[in-house]
CSV table of N, CA and C in Angstrom, one decimal:
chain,number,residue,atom,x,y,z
A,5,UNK,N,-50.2,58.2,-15.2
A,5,UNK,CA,-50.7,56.9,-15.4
A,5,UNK,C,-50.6,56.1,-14.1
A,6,UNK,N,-51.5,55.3,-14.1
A,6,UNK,CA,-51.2,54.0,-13.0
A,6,UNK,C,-51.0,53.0,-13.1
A,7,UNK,N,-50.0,52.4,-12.2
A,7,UNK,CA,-49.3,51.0,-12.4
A,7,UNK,C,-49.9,50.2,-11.1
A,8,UNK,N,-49.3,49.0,-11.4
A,8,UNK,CA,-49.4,47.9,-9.6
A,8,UNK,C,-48.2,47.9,-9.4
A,9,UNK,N,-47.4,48.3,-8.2
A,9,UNK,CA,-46.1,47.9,-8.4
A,9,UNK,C,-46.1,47.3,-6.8
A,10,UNK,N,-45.8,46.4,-6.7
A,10,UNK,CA,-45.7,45.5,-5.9
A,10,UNK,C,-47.3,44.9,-5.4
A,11,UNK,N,-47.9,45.1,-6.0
A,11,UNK,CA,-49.8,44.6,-5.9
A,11,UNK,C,-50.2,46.3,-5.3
A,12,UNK,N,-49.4,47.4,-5.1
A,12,UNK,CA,-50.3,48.3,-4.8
A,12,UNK,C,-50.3,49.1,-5.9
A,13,UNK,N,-51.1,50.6,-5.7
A,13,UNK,CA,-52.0,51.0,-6.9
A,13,UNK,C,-50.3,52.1,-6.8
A,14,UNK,N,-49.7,52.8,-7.7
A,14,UNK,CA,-48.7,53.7,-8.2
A,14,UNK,C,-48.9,54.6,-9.1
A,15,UNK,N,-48.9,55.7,-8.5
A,15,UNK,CA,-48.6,56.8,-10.1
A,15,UNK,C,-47.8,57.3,-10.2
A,16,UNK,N,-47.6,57.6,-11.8
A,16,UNK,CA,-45.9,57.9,-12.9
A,16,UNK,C,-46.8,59.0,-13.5
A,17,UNK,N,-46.0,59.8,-13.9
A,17,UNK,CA,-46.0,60.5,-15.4
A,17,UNK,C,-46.4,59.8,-16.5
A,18,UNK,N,-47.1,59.7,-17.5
A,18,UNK,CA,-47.0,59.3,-18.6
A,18,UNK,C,-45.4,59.3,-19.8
A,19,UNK,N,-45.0,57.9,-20.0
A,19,UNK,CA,-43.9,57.7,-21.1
A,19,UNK,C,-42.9,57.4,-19.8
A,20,UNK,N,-43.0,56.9,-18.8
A,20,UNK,CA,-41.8,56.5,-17.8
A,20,UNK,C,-41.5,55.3,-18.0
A,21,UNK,N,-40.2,55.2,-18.0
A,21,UNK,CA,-39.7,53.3,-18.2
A,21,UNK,C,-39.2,52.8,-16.9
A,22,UNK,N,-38.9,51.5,-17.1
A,22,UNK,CA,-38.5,51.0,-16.0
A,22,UNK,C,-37.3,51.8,-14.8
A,23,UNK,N,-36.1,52.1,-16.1
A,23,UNK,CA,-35.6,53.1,-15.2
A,23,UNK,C,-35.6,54.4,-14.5
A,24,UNK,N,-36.5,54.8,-14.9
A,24,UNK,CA,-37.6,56.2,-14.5
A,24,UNK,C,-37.6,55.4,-13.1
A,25,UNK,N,-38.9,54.6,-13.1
A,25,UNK,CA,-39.1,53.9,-11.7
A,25,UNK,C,-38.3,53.4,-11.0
A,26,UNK,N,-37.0,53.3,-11.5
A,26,UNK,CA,-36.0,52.8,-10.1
A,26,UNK,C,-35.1,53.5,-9.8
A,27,UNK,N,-35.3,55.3,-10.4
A,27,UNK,CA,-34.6,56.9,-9.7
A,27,UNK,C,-35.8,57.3,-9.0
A,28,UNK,N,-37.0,56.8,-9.3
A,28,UNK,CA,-38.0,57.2,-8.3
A,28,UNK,C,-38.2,56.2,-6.9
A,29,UNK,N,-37.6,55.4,-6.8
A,29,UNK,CA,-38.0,54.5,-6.0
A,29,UNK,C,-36.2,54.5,-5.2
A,30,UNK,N,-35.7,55.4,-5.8
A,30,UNK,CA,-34.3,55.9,-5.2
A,30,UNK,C,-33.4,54.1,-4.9
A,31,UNK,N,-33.4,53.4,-6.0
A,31,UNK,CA,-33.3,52.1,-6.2
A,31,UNK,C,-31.7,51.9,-7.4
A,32,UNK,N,-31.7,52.9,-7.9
A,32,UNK,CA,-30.7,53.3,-8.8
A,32,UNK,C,-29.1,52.6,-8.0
A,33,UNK,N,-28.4,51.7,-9.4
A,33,UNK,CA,-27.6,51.2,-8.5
A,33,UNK,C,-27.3,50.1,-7.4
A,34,UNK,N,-28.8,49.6,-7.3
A,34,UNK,CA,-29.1,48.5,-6.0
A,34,UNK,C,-29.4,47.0,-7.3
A,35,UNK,N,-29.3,46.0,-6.2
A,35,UNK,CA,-28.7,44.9,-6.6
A,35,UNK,C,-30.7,44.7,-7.0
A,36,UNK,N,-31.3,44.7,-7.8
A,36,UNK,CA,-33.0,44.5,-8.1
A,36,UNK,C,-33.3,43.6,-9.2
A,37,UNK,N,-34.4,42.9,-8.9
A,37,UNK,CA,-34.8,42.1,-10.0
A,37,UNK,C,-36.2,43.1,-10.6
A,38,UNK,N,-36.9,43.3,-11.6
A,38,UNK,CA,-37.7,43.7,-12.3
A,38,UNK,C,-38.8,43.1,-13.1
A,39,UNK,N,-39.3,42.6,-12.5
A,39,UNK,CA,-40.5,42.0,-13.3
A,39,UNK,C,-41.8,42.5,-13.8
A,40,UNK,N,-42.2,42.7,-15.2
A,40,UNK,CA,-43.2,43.6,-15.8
A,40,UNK,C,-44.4,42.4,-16.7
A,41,UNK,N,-45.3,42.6,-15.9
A,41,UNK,CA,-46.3,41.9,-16.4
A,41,UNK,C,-46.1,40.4,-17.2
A,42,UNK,N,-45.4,39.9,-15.6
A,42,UNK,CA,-44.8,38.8,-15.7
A,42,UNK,C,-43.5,38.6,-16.3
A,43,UNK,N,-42.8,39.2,-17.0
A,43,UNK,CA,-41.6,38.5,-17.5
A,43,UNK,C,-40.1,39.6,-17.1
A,44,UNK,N,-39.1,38.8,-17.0
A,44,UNK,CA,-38.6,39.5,-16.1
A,44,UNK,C,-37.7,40.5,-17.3
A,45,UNK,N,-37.4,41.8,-16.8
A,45,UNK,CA,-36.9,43.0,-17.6
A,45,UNK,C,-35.3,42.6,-17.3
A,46,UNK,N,-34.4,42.3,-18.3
A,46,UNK,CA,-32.9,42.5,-18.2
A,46,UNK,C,-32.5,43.9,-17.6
A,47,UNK,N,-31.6,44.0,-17.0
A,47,UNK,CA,-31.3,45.8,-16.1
A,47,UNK,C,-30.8,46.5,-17.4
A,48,UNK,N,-30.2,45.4,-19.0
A,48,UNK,CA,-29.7,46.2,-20.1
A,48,UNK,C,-30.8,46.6,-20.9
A,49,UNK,N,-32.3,46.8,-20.4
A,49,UNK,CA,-33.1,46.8,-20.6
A,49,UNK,C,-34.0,47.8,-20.4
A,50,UNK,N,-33.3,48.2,-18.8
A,50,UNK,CA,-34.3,49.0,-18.5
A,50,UNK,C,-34.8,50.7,-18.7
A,51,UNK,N,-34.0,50.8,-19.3
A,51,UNK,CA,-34.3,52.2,-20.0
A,51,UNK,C,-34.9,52.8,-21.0
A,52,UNK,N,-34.7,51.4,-22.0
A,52,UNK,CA,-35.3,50.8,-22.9
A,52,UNK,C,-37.1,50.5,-23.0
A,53,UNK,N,-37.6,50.0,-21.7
A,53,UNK,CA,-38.8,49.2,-21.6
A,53,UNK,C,-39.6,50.6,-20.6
A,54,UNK,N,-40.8,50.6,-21.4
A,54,UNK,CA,-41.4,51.9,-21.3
A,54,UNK,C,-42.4,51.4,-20.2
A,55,UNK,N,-43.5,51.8,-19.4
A,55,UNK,CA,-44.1,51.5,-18.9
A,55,UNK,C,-45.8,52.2,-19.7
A,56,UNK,N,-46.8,51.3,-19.2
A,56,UNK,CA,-48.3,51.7,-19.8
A,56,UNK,C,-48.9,52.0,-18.4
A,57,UNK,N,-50.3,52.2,-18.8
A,57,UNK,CA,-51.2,52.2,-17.5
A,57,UNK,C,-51.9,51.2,-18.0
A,58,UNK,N,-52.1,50.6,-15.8
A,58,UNK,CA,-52.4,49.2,-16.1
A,58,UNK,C,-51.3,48.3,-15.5
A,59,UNK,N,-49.7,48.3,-16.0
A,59,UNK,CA,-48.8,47.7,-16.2
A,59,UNK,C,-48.8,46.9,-14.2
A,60,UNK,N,-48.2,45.2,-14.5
A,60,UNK,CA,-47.9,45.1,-13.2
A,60,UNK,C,-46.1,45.0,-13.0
A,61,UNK,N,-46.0,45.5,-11.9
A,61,UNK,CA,-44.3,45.5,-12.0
A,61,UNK,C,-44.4,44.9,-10.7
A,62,UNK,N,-42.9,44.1,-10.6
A,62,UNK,CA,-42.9,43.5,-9.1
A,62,UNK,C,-41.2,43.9,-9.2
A,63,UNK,N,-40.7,44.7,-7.8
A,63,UNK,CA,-39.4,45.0,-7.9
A,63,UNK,C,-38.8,44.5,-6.7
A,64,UNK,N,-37.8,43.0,-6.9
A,64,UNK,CA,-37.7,42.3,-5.6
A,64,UNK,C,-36.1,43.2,-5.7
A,65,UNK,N,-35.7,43.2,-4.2
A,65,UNK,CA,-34.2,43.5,-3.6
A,65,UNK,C,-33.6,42.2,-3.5
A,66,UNK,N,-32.8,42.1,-4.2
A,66,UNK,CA,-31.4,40.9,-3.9
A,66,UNK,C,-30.8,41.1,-2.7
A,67,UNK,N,-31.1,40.2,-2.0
A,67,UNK,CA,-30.2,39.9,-0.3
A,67,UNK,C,-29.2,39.3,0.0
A,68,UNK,N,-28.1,39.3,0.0
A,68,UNK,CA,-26.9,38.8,0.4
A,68,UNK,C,-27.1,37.7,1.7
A,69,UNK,N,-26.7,36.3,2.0
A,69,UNK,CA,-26.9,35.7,2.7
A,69,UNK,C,-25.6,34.7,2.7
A,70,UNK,N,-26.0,33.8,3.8
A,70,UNK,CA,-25.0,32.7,4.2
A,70,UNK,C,-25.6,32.0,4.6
């Protein structure tokens, strides 16, 4: 299937969820926000929340600052 994941075009397997996508994106563990066709995915969620084709995901990195 195909996704947008950060505005560009992505392909998954069919039946992949959010957390599929963030052992593929070697993201597993990292401090991330997830956002799926606009609304944002709780992380107690993400394993849970399947992905379609079509689907837009936006996956921002949390940056530590001062």
């Amino acid at each position: 299937m195909h996704i947008q994941l950060n505005g560009e075009s992505f392909e998954l397997p069919d039946g992949q969820t959010v957390a599929d996508l963030l052992v593929r994106l070697d993201l597993v563990g990292r401090r991330v926000a997830v956002e799926l066709n606009l609304d944002i995915v709780p992380r107690s969620q993400h394993a849970s929340t399947s992905l379609a084709e079509g689907d837009q995901v936006e996956v921002v990195h949390a940056i530590g600052g001062g």
